[in-house]
Tab-separated table of C-alpha atoms and ligand atoms in Angstrom:
chain	number	residue	atom	x	y	z
A	95	MET	CA	3.261	23.903	-12.659
A	96	ILE	CA	1.242	26.537	-11.595
A	97	PRO	CA	-0.937	25.748	-7.952
A	98	GLN	CA	-4.299	26.299	-8.213
A	99	HIS	CA	-6.102	26.074	-5.031
A	100	ASP	CA	-8.606	23.052	-4.417
A	101	PRO	CA	-11.073	23.434	-2.092
A	102	LYS	CA	-12.290	19.517	-2.412
A	103	ILE	CA	-8.777	18.330	-0.951
A	104	THR	CA	-9.363	17.581	3.192
A	105	PRO	CA	-6.953	18.392	5.883
A	106	PRO	CA	-4.754	15.490	7.562
A	107	ALA	CA	-7.409	14.230	10.209
A	108	ARG	CA	-4.868	13.598	12.928
A	109	CYS	CA	-3.015	17.171	12.721
A	110	GLY	CA	-6.426	18.975	14.702
A	111	ASN	CA	-3.955	21.431	16.667
A	112	ASP	CA	-3.730	24.252	13.671
A	113	ASN	CA	-5.867	26.371	11.707
A	114	ALA	CA	-7.402	23.257	8.991
A	115	ALA	CA	-8.331	25.386	6.744
A	116	SER	CA	-5.028	26.443	5.823
A	117	LEU	CA	-4.092	22.971	5.090
A	118	ALA	CA	-6.088	22.392	2.011
A	119	TRP	CA	-3.332	22.129	-0.710
A	120	PRO	CA	-2.864	23.802	-4.115
A	121	SER	CA	-3.169	21.298	-6.568
A	122	ALA	CA	-1.859	21.442	-10.291
A	123	MET	CA	-3.285	17.863	-12.175
A	124	SER	CA	-3.859	15.909	-14.998
A	125	ALA	CA	-3.440	12.386	-13.158
A	126	GLU	CA	-6.868	10.887	-12.709
A	127	ARG	CA	-8.021	10.970	-9.005
A	128	LEU	CA	-9.626	8.235	-7.692
A	129	ALA	CA	-11.478	7.406	-4.912
A	130	CYS	CA	-11.092	3.938	-3.092
A	131	ASP	CA	-14.297	2.598	-4.124
A	132	ALA	CA	-14.607	-0.957	-6.249
A	133	PRO	CA	-14.793	1.217	-9.796
A	134	GLY	CA	-11.622	3.504	-8.110
A	135	MET	CA	-10.058	0.525	-7.377
A	136	ALA	CA	-10.169	-1.496	-10.613
A	137	ARG	CA	-8.972	1.080	-12.997
A	138	ALA	CA	-5.889	1.795	-10.779
A	139	ALA	CA	-5.400	-2.671	-10.712
A	140	GLU	CA	-6.426	-1.947	-14.851
A	141	LEU	CA	-3.680	0.907	-15.278
A	142	LEU	CA	-1.316	-0.791	-13.265
A	143	GLN	CA	-1.325	-4.026	-14.750
A	144	ALA	CA	-1.168	-2.180	-18.183
A	145	GLY	CA	2.091	-0.328	-16.965
A	146	ALA	CA	1.138	2.912	-15.574
A	147	LEU	CA	2.621	4.470	-13.060
A	148	VAL	CA	-0.385	4.510	-9.940
A	149	ALA	CA	0.091	6.546	-6.345
A	150	PHE	CA	-1.936	4.849	-3.841
A	151	PRO	CA	-1.909	4.951	-0.104
A	152	THR	CA	-0.145	2.679	2.441
A	153	GLU	CA	-0.174	3.101	6.088
A	154	THR	CA	3.381	4.851	6.184
A	155	VAL	CA	3.599	7.413	3.107
A	156	TYR	CA	1.776	7.522	-1.008
A	157	GLY	CA	3.843	5.088	-3.201
A	158	LEU	CA	4.357	5.232	-6.277
A	159	GLY	CA	3.609	2.345	-8.254
A	160	ALA	CA	4.192	-0.149	-10.943
A	161	ASP	CA	4.470	-3.219	-12.014
A	162	ALA	CA	7.878	-4.644	-10.515
A	163	GLY	CA	8.242	-7.451	-13.173
A	164	ASP	CA	7.849	-4.797	-16.143
A	165	GLY	CA	11.219	-3.104	-16.833
A	166	ARG	CA	9.595	0.083	-18.988
A	167	ALA	CA	7.177	0.446	-15.987
A	168	VAL	CA	10.027	0.427	-13.514
A	169	ALA	CA	11.936	3.019	-15.286
A	170	ALA	CA	8.999	5.254	-15.532
A	171	ILE	CA	9.274	5.813	-11.956
A	172	PHE	CA	12.905	6.495	-11.997
A	173	ALA	CA	11.999	8.989	-14.937
A	174	ALA	CA	9.110	10.690	-12.605
A	175	LYS	CA	10.885	11.314	-9.351
A	176	ASP	CA	14.259	12.078	-11.181
A	177	ARG	CA	15.516	9.418	-8.929
A	178	PRO	CA	19.374	8.090	-9.385
A	179	SER	CA	18.907	4.601	-10.855
A	180	PHE	CA	21.390	2.997	-8.011
A	181	ASN	CA	18.606	3.082	-5.198
A	182	PRO	CA	16.491	0.068	-5.655
A	183	LEU	CA	13.059	-0.009	-4.530
A	184	ILE	CA	10.706	-1.646	-2.262
A	185	VAL	CA	8.305	-4.246	-3.526
A	186	HIS	CA	5.148	-4.209	-2.393
A	187	LEU	CA	2.795	-7.663	-2.555
A	188	PRO	CA	-0.408	-8.865	0.141
A	189	ASP	CA	1.044	-11.404	2.112
A	190	LEU	CA	3.760	-13.474	3.280
A	191	ASP	CA	2.770	-15.980	1.274
A	192	ALA	CA	3.708	-13.665	-2.037
A	193	VAL	CA	6.937	-12.567	-0.004
A	194	ALA	CA	8.400	-15.998	-0.035
A	195	ARG	CA	7.892	-16.367	-3.785
A	196	TYR	CA	10.303	-13.399	-4.276
A	197	ALA	CA	12.616	-13.823	-1.690
A	198	VAL	CA	13.627	-16.233	0.956
A	199	LEU	CA	12.178	-15.471	4.295
A	200	GLU	CA	13.687	-17.810	7.049
A	201	GLY	CA	14.844	-17.765	10.303
A	202	ASP	CA	15.015	-14.005	12.116
A	203	ALA	CA	13.720	-12.365	9.109
A	204	GLN	CA	10.267	-15.022	8.873
A	205	ARG	CA	9.551	-14.405	13.007
A	206	LEU	CA	9.881	-10.305	11.778
A	207	ALA	CA	7.316	-10.705	9.223
A	208	GLN	CA	5.202	-12.607	11.382
A	209	ALA	CA	4.625	-10.623	14.090
A	210	PHE	CA	5.081	-6.832	11.979
A	211	TRP	CA	3.150	-7.617	8.918
A	212	PRO	CA	1.132	-6.739	7.885
A	213	GLY	CA	2.873	-3.067	8.846
A	214	PRO	CA	5.468	-0.364	8.387
A	215	MET	CA	7.981	-2.604	7.834
A	216	THR	CA	10.577	-3.421	4.848
A	217	LEU	CA	12.710	-6.389	5.158
A	218	VAL	CA	16.126	-6.735	2.637
A	219	LEU	CA	16.036	-10.235	1.780
A	220	PRO	CA	17.785	-12.594	-0.508
A	221	LEU	CA	16.382	-12.434	-3.989
A	222	ARG	CA	15.415	-15.873	-4.696
A	223	ALA	CA	16.791	-16.842	-7.924
A	224	GLY	CA	14.106	-16.492	-11.023
A	225	ALA	CA	11.903	-14.766	-9.358
A	226	ALA	CA	10.297	-12.159	-12.304
A	227	ILE	CA	11.251	-8.903	-10.950
A	228	SER	CA	13.567	-6.157	-13.272
A	229	PRO	CA	16.819	-6.014	-12.271
A	230	LEU	CA	15.975	-2.073	-12.723
A	231	VAL	CA	13.976	-2.693	-9.208
A	232	THR	CA	16.946	-4.167	-7.400
A	233	ALA	CA	19.302	-1.824	-8.781
A	234	GLY	CA	21.380	-5.345	-9.261
A	235	LEU	CA	21.816	-6.100	-5.815
A	236	SER	CA	21.279	-10.020	-4.714
A	237	THR	CA	19.105	-8.847	-2.405
A	238	LEU	CA	14.925	-7.659	-2.760
A	239	ALA	CA	13.747	-4.934	0.130
A	240	VAL	CA	9.841	-6.059	0.659
A	241	ARG	CA	6.766	-4.666	2.226
A	242	VAL	CA	3.596	-5.823	3.226
A	243	PRO	CA	1.856	-2.838	3.803
A	244	GLY	CA	-0.639	-2.207	6.313
A	245	GLY	CA	-4.199	-1.082	5.260
A	246	ARG	CA	-7.268	-2.358	3.667
A	247	VAL	CA	-6.697	-0.039	0.164
A	248	ALA	CA	-2.647	-1.000	-0.311
A	249	ARG	CA	-3.738	-4.637	0.279
A	250	ASP	CA	-6.978	-4.792	-2.062
A	251	LEU	CA	-4.904	-3.228	-4.838
A	252	LEU	CA	-1.887	-5.633	-4.819
A	253	ALA	CA	-4.071	-8.427	-4.638
A	254	ARG	CA	-6.085	-6.594	-7.500
A	255	VAL	CA	-2.942	-6.272	-9.616
A	256	GLY	CA	-1.932	-10.010	-9.021
A	257	ARG	CA	1.427	-8.579	-9.712
A	258	PRO	CA	4.225	-7.447	-7.249
A	259	VAL	CA	3.999	-3.706	-7.155
A	260	ALA	CA	7.690	-1.379	-7.080
A	261	ALA	CA	6.780	1.687	-4.782
A	262	PRO	CA	9.076	4.403	-3.578
A	263	SER	CA	7.538	7.164	-1.694
A	264	ALA	CA	5.322	9.399	-4.004
A	265	ASN	CA	8.002	12.447	-4.257
A	266	PRO	CA	10.446	13.985	-6.134
A	267	SER	CA	14.133	12.171	-5.549
A	268	GLY	CA	15.560	14.217	-2.360
A	269	ARG	CA	11.940	16.149	-1.542
A	270	VAL	CA	9.500	15.624	1.061
A	271	SER	CA	7.259	12.619	0.940
A	272	ALA	CA	3.649	12.861	0.449
A	273	THR	CA	0.989	11.750	3.074
A	274	HIS	CA	-2.028	12.696	1.138
A	275	ALA	CA	-3.107	12.468	-2.359
A	276	GLY	CA	-2.781	16.115	-2.945
A	277	HIS	CA	1.006	16.493	-1.812
A	278	VAL	CA	0.926	13.886	-5.034
A	279	LEU	CA	-0.801	16.073	-7.220
A	280	ASP	CA	1.228	18.866	-6.415
A	281	HIS	CA	4.425	17.349	-7.108
A	282	LEU	CA	3.786	14.609	-9.606
A	283	GLY	CA	0.966	15.266	-10.864
A	284	ASP	CA	1.454	15.892	-14.638
A	285	ARG	CA	4.227	12.820	-14.407
A	286	ILE	CA	1.760	9.720	-13.311
A	287	ALA	CA	-1.763	8.175	-14.728
A	288	ALA	CA	-3.701	8.433	-11.639
A	289	VAL	CA	-3.510	8.428	-7.865
A	290	LEU	CA	-5.839	6.648	-5.559
A	291	ASP	CA	-6.889	9.528	-2.764
A	292	ASP	CA	-7.643	8.043	1.219
A	293	GLY	CA	-6.920	10.836	3.107
A	294	PRO	CA	-4.123	11.253	4.798
A	295	CYS	CA	-1.846	8.263	5.560
A	296	ALA	CA	-2.175	7.230	9.434
A	297	VAL	CA	1.562	6.324	10.410
A	298	GLY	CA	3.245	9.726	8.502
A	299	LEU	CA	6.653	8.319	8.227
A	300	GLU	CA	8.292	5.857	6.037
A	301	SER	CA	8.387	2.078	6.879
A	302	THR	CA	12.259	0.763	9.318
A	303	ILE	CA	14.084	-0.951	6.835
A	304	LEU	CA	15.393	-4.112	8.571
A	305	ALA	CA	18.104	-6.185	6.842
A	306	PRO	CA	18.424	-9.646	8.836
A	307	GLY	CA	21.613	-11.404	8.178
A	308	ALA	CA	24.110	-14.485	9.766
A	309	ASP	CA	25.516	-11.825	12.383
A	310	GLY	CA	21.844	-10.417	13.383
A	311	THR	CA	19.321	-7.475	12.021
A	312	ARG	CA	20.681	-4.159	10.450
A	313	LEU	CA	18.916	-1.142	11.224
A	314	LEU	CA	19.506	0.387	7.731
A	315	ARG	CA	16.631	3.232	7.881
A	316	PRO	CA	14.529	4.372	11.329
A	317	GLY	CA	10.752	4.755	10.825
A	318	GLY	CA	6.992	3.723	11.303
A	319	LEU	CA	8.210	0.710	13.541
A	320	PRO	CA	9.827	1.680	16.513
A	321	ALA	CA	13.489	-0.079	16.756
A	322	GLU	CA	12.247	-0.818	20.511
A	323	ALA	CA	9.894	-3.000	19.197
A	324	VAL	CA	11.974	-4.911	16.786
A	325	GLU	CA	14.144	-5.518	19.746
A	326	ALA	CA	11.762	-6.310	22.053
A	327	CYS	CA	10.710	-9.061	18.902
A	328	LEU	CA	14.132	-10.338	18.315
A	329	GLY	CA	15.456	-10.096	21.751
A	330	ALA	CA	18.633	-8.602	20.447
A	331	GLU	CA	19.774	-5.105	19.296
A	332	LEU	CA	19.570	-4.150	15.651
A	333	LEU	CA	23.096	-3.512	14.354
A	334	PRO	CA	23.845	0.146	12.618
A	335	PRO	CA	23.848	-0.230	8.545
A	336	GLN	CA	27.368	-0.986	6.919
A	337	VAL	CA	29.018	1.844	5.655
A	338	THR	CA	29.945	1.283	1.642
A	339	ALA	CA	30.548	3.552	-0.603
A	340	ARG	CA	26.995	3.248	-2.237
A	341	PRO	CA	24.497	3.899	0.173
A	342	ASP	CA	21.662	0.804	0.713
A	343	ALA	CA	19.287	3.406	0.821
A	344	PRO	CA	18.843	6.896	-0.376
A	345	GLY	CA	17.225	7.592	3.014
A	346	GLN	CA	21.045	7.443	4.309
A	347	LEU	CA	21.987	10.411	2.046
A	348	ALA	CA	22.766	13.407	3.713
A	349	SER	CA	20.021	15.414	2.363
A	350	HIS	CA	16.890	14.098	1.418
A	351	TYR	CA	13.336	14.720	2.980
A	352	ALA	CA	14.344	18.032	2.219
A	353	PRO	CA	11.551	21.608	1.646
A	354	ARG	CA	12.392	23.872	-0.123
A	355	CYS	CA	13.518	26.084	2.387
A	356	ARG	CA	15.984	25.759	4.977
A	357	VAL	CA	15.415	24.150	8.077
A	358	ARG	CA	17.083	25.009	11.365
A	359	LEU	CA	17.005	21.997	14.059
A	360	GLY	CA	16.688	22.115	18.437
A	361	ALA	CA	15.083	25.839	17.918
A	362	ALA	CA	13.487	27.577	21.123
A	363	ARG	CA	12.007	29.805	19.022
A	364	ALA	CA	11.842	31.722	15.644
A	365	ASP	CA	14.290	34.110	14.401
A	366	PRO	CA	13.279	36.906	12.015
A	367	GLY	CA	12.311	35.380	8.939
A	368	GLU	CA	11.614	31.992	10.510
A	369	MET	CA	8.592	30.007	10.259
A	370	LEU	CA	8.046	27.655	13.710
A	371	LEU	CA	7.425	23.889	13.835
A	372	GLY	CA	6.490	23.688	17.282
A	373	PHE	CA	6.351	20.098	19.718
A	374	GLY	CA	4.521	20.278	22.669
A	375	ALA	CA	3.155	23.808	24.235
A	376	VAL	CA	5.365	26.113	22.445
A	377	ASP	CA	3.720	29.417	20.973
A	378	CYS	CA	4.745	28.285	17.042
A	379	ASP	CA	3.174	28.579	13.314
A	380	LEU	CA	2.311	25.147	13.506
A	381	ASN	CA	3.250	22.161	15.967
A	382	LEU	CA	3.840	18.650	15.327
A	383	SER	CA	1.877	17.730	18.477
A	384	LEU	CA	0.209	19.939	21.200
A	385	SER	CA	0.380	17.115	24.080
A	386	GLY	CA	3.686	15.934	23.417
A	387	ASP	CA	2.352	12.814	21.579
A	388	LEU	CA	5.023	11.424	19.130
A	389	ALA	CA	2.701	9.051	16.842
A	390	GLU	CA	0.810	12.547	16.136
A	391	ALA	CA	3.900	14.124	15.358
A	392	ALA	CA	5.334	11.417	12.931
A	393	ALA	CA	1.758	11.535	11.374
A	394	CYS	CA	1.915	15.450	10.890
A	395	LEU	CA	5.415	15.624	10.011
A	396	PHE	CA	5.417	16.000	6.115
A	397	GLY	CA	2.136	17.393	5.756
A	398	HIS	CA	3.384	20.427	7.574
A	399	LEU	CA	6.814	20.541	6.273
A	400	HIS	CA	4.765	21.051	2.888
A	401	GLU	CA	2.345	23.593	4.187
A	402	LEU	CA	5.444	25.779	5.562
A	403	ASP	CA	6.995	25.363	2.178
A	404	ARG	CA	3.342	26.352	0.490
A	405	ARG	CA	2.928	29.400	3.146
A	406	GLY	CA	6.154	30.622	1.648
A	407	ALA	CA	8.485	30.215	4.772
A	408	GLU	CA	12.208	31.822	3.971
A	409	ALA	CA	13.450	29.070	6.965
A	410	ILE	CA	12.047	26.873	8.842
A	411	ALA	CA	13.089	26.141	12.724
A	412	VAL	CA	11.714	23.591	14.034
A	413	SER	CA	11.670	22.720	18.163
A	414	PRO	CA	14.018	19.944	20.202
A	415	VAL	CA	11.823	16.405	19.710
A	416	PRO	CA	12.763	13.240	21.984
A	417	GLU	CA	15.071	10.718	20.713
A	418	ALA	CA	12.883	8.116	21.704
A	419	GLY	CA	10.458	5.372	19.994
A	420	LEU	CA	8.975	7.408	16.715
A	421	GLY	CA	11.160	10.340	17.782
A	422	ARG	CA	13.815	8.662	16.428
A	423	ALA	CA	12.922	7.817	13.002
A	424	ILE	CA	11.126	11.908	13.071
A	425	ASN	CA	14.598	13.301	14.212
A	426	ASP	CA	16.500	11.249	11.307
A	427	ARG	CA	13.955	12.739	8.944
A	428	LEU	CA	14.503	16.168	10.586
A	429	ARG	CA	17.992	16.255	10.308
A	430	ARG	CA	18.554	15.496	6.632
A	431	ALA	CA	15.781	17.761	5.617
A	432	ALA	CA	18.259	20.078	7.469
A	433	ALA	CA	21.382	18.643	6.001
A	434	PRO	CA	23.415	20.743	3.403
A	435	ARG	CA	21.855	20.231	0.271
A	436	GLY	CA	24.337	18.473	-2.669
B	737	TXA	O1	7.153	3.047	4.198
B	737	TXA	C1	8.007	2.941	2.816
B	737	TXA	O2	8.658	2.364	2.791
B	737	TXA	C2	7.348	3.494	1.321
B	737	TXA	C3	6.230	3.313	0.786
B	737	TXA	C4	5.355	3.702	-0.506
B	737	TXA	O3	6.097	2.109	1.121
B	737	TXA	N1	8.515	3.710	0.421
B	737	TXA	C5	9.619	4.332	0.681
B	737	TXA	O4	10.524	3.762	-0.413
B	737	TXA	O5	9.794	5.255	1.167
B	737	TXA	P1	11.942	4.872	-1.247
B	737	TXA	O6	11.801	4.204	-2.365
B	737	TXA	O7	11.742	6.083	-0.657
B	737	TXA	O8	12.565	4.333	0.255
B	737	TXA	C6	13.093	2.623	-0.020
B	737	TXA	C7	14.547	2.649	0.655
B	737	TXA	C8	15.198	3.320	-0.009
B	737	TXA	O9	16.027	3.949	0.989
B	737	TXA	C9	16.086	2.225	-0.981
B	737	TXA	O10	17.740	2.588	-0.991
B	737	TXA	C10	15.925	0.836	0.182
B	737	TXA	O11	14.798	1.604	0.556
B	737	TXA	N2	16.459	-0.445	-0.347
B	737	TXA	C11	15.491	-0.531	-1.301
B	737	TXA	N3	15.982	-2.385	-1.989
B	737	TXA	C12	16.776	-2.094	-1.250
B	737	TXA	C13	17.797	-3.035	-1.099
B	737	TXA	N4	18.071	-4.387	-1.498
B	737	TXA	N5	19.033	-3.158	0.178
B	737	TXA	C14	19.433	-2.211	0.548
B	737	TXA	N6	18.580	-1.328	0.905
B	737	TXA	C15	17.243	-1.293	0.041
B	738	MG	MG1	11.697	7.980	-0.494
C-alpha cells in the first residue's frame, strides 16, 4: 500500500494542542468514501444488506460492519482484519427492543442497558435460542456481545439496515484502532467496500465490555464508560475477568493496539531516537492533553499513535497517565501497545 497525502481529510477536532496540519493522514484507497448525508447513508445500508463490508463511525471508534446473519459477510470481516476466528464479534443494534430479540436482557443487564445505552458499553448476554446470528459472530459461544452505539450516524445506519450488524474495530488485528475515516482507508481501504466518514470519534476508546452473571458483573475490557460509573449504577464492585485458556476478548491478549514502533511507558522524557507522547504540561512531540483532561486524552490516543507511526518514530515514549476514570482504559491500551509482540 503506497500512502498518498490526501488534503481532504480533516484532523481530529478535539486534539487542538499540536500542529494540526501534521494530522492530515496519508491514504491509499479503493473503498468508497461516503458522506453521512441521505445518499451516503442509503448507499452504506444498501451495501451492508448486499453482504459487503462497510466501516462506519460510532462514538467510540470506527467499526468494520457486516450483516451478522450472513456467514459469508462475517467471514469477510475476519479475512479483511486478519483476525483469529476464535475472537467473537460485537453485534450492533439500534435500540433495547432489538437487543432483546437476539439476547436475554434481564436483571443487572437490563439496568445497565437502561442506564448506559445508547453509549460506549457492550454487554455479554446469553444468546437467545434460534436467533438469526451467524455462529462465526459468537465463535461458537453461547453468549452474544451486544451494543447500542451512541451517535446519530451509527443508529440511523442500523435502523436503515434493519438487521444486526457485526462490527469489530476497523483496524488490522492487533493494531491501533481507527478513530477517523482516514485511518480506516489507510489500513483497510483496499479490502472493504466503503467507509462512512463522520470525522473523528468523540470518545476515541472502545466500549467498556461487561458480563453480568449470577455472582455479579465482570469487567472484561475497560473502555469509554468509566468503571466507576458502572459500579455506582449497580451499587457493587465489578469483578475481574475469569482467567481461561482462551481469552474472552482480544483486548485481553497481552499485545494489542500496537503501533509499528516500540512503545515505552511512564517516561519523564524521550531518550535518543524516541518521540514523546505527552500528557499534561510537558515538552513533547504530541500531547494527549496539555491540561491533563482524560476525556481529551482518550479521544486523541489512537490518532496520536497513528500519527507518530506515520512520522517514522523509532520508538514512542509515553508520559504517565493517572489510573482513574478513563485513565484506566487509556493505560490498559497503552500497556498492551507496549507489550512484547508475539
Ligand atoms: O467500541 C467498540 O466496542 C468497538 C465499536 C466498533 O463498537 N468495537 C470493538 O470490537 O472494539 P472489537 O472486535 O475490536 O472488540 C470486541 C471485543 C473482543 O475483545 C471480543 O473478544 C469481545 O469483544 N467479545 C465479543 N463477543 C464476546 C463474547 N461472547 N464473550 C466475551 N467477549 C466477547
Ligand atoms: Mg479491536
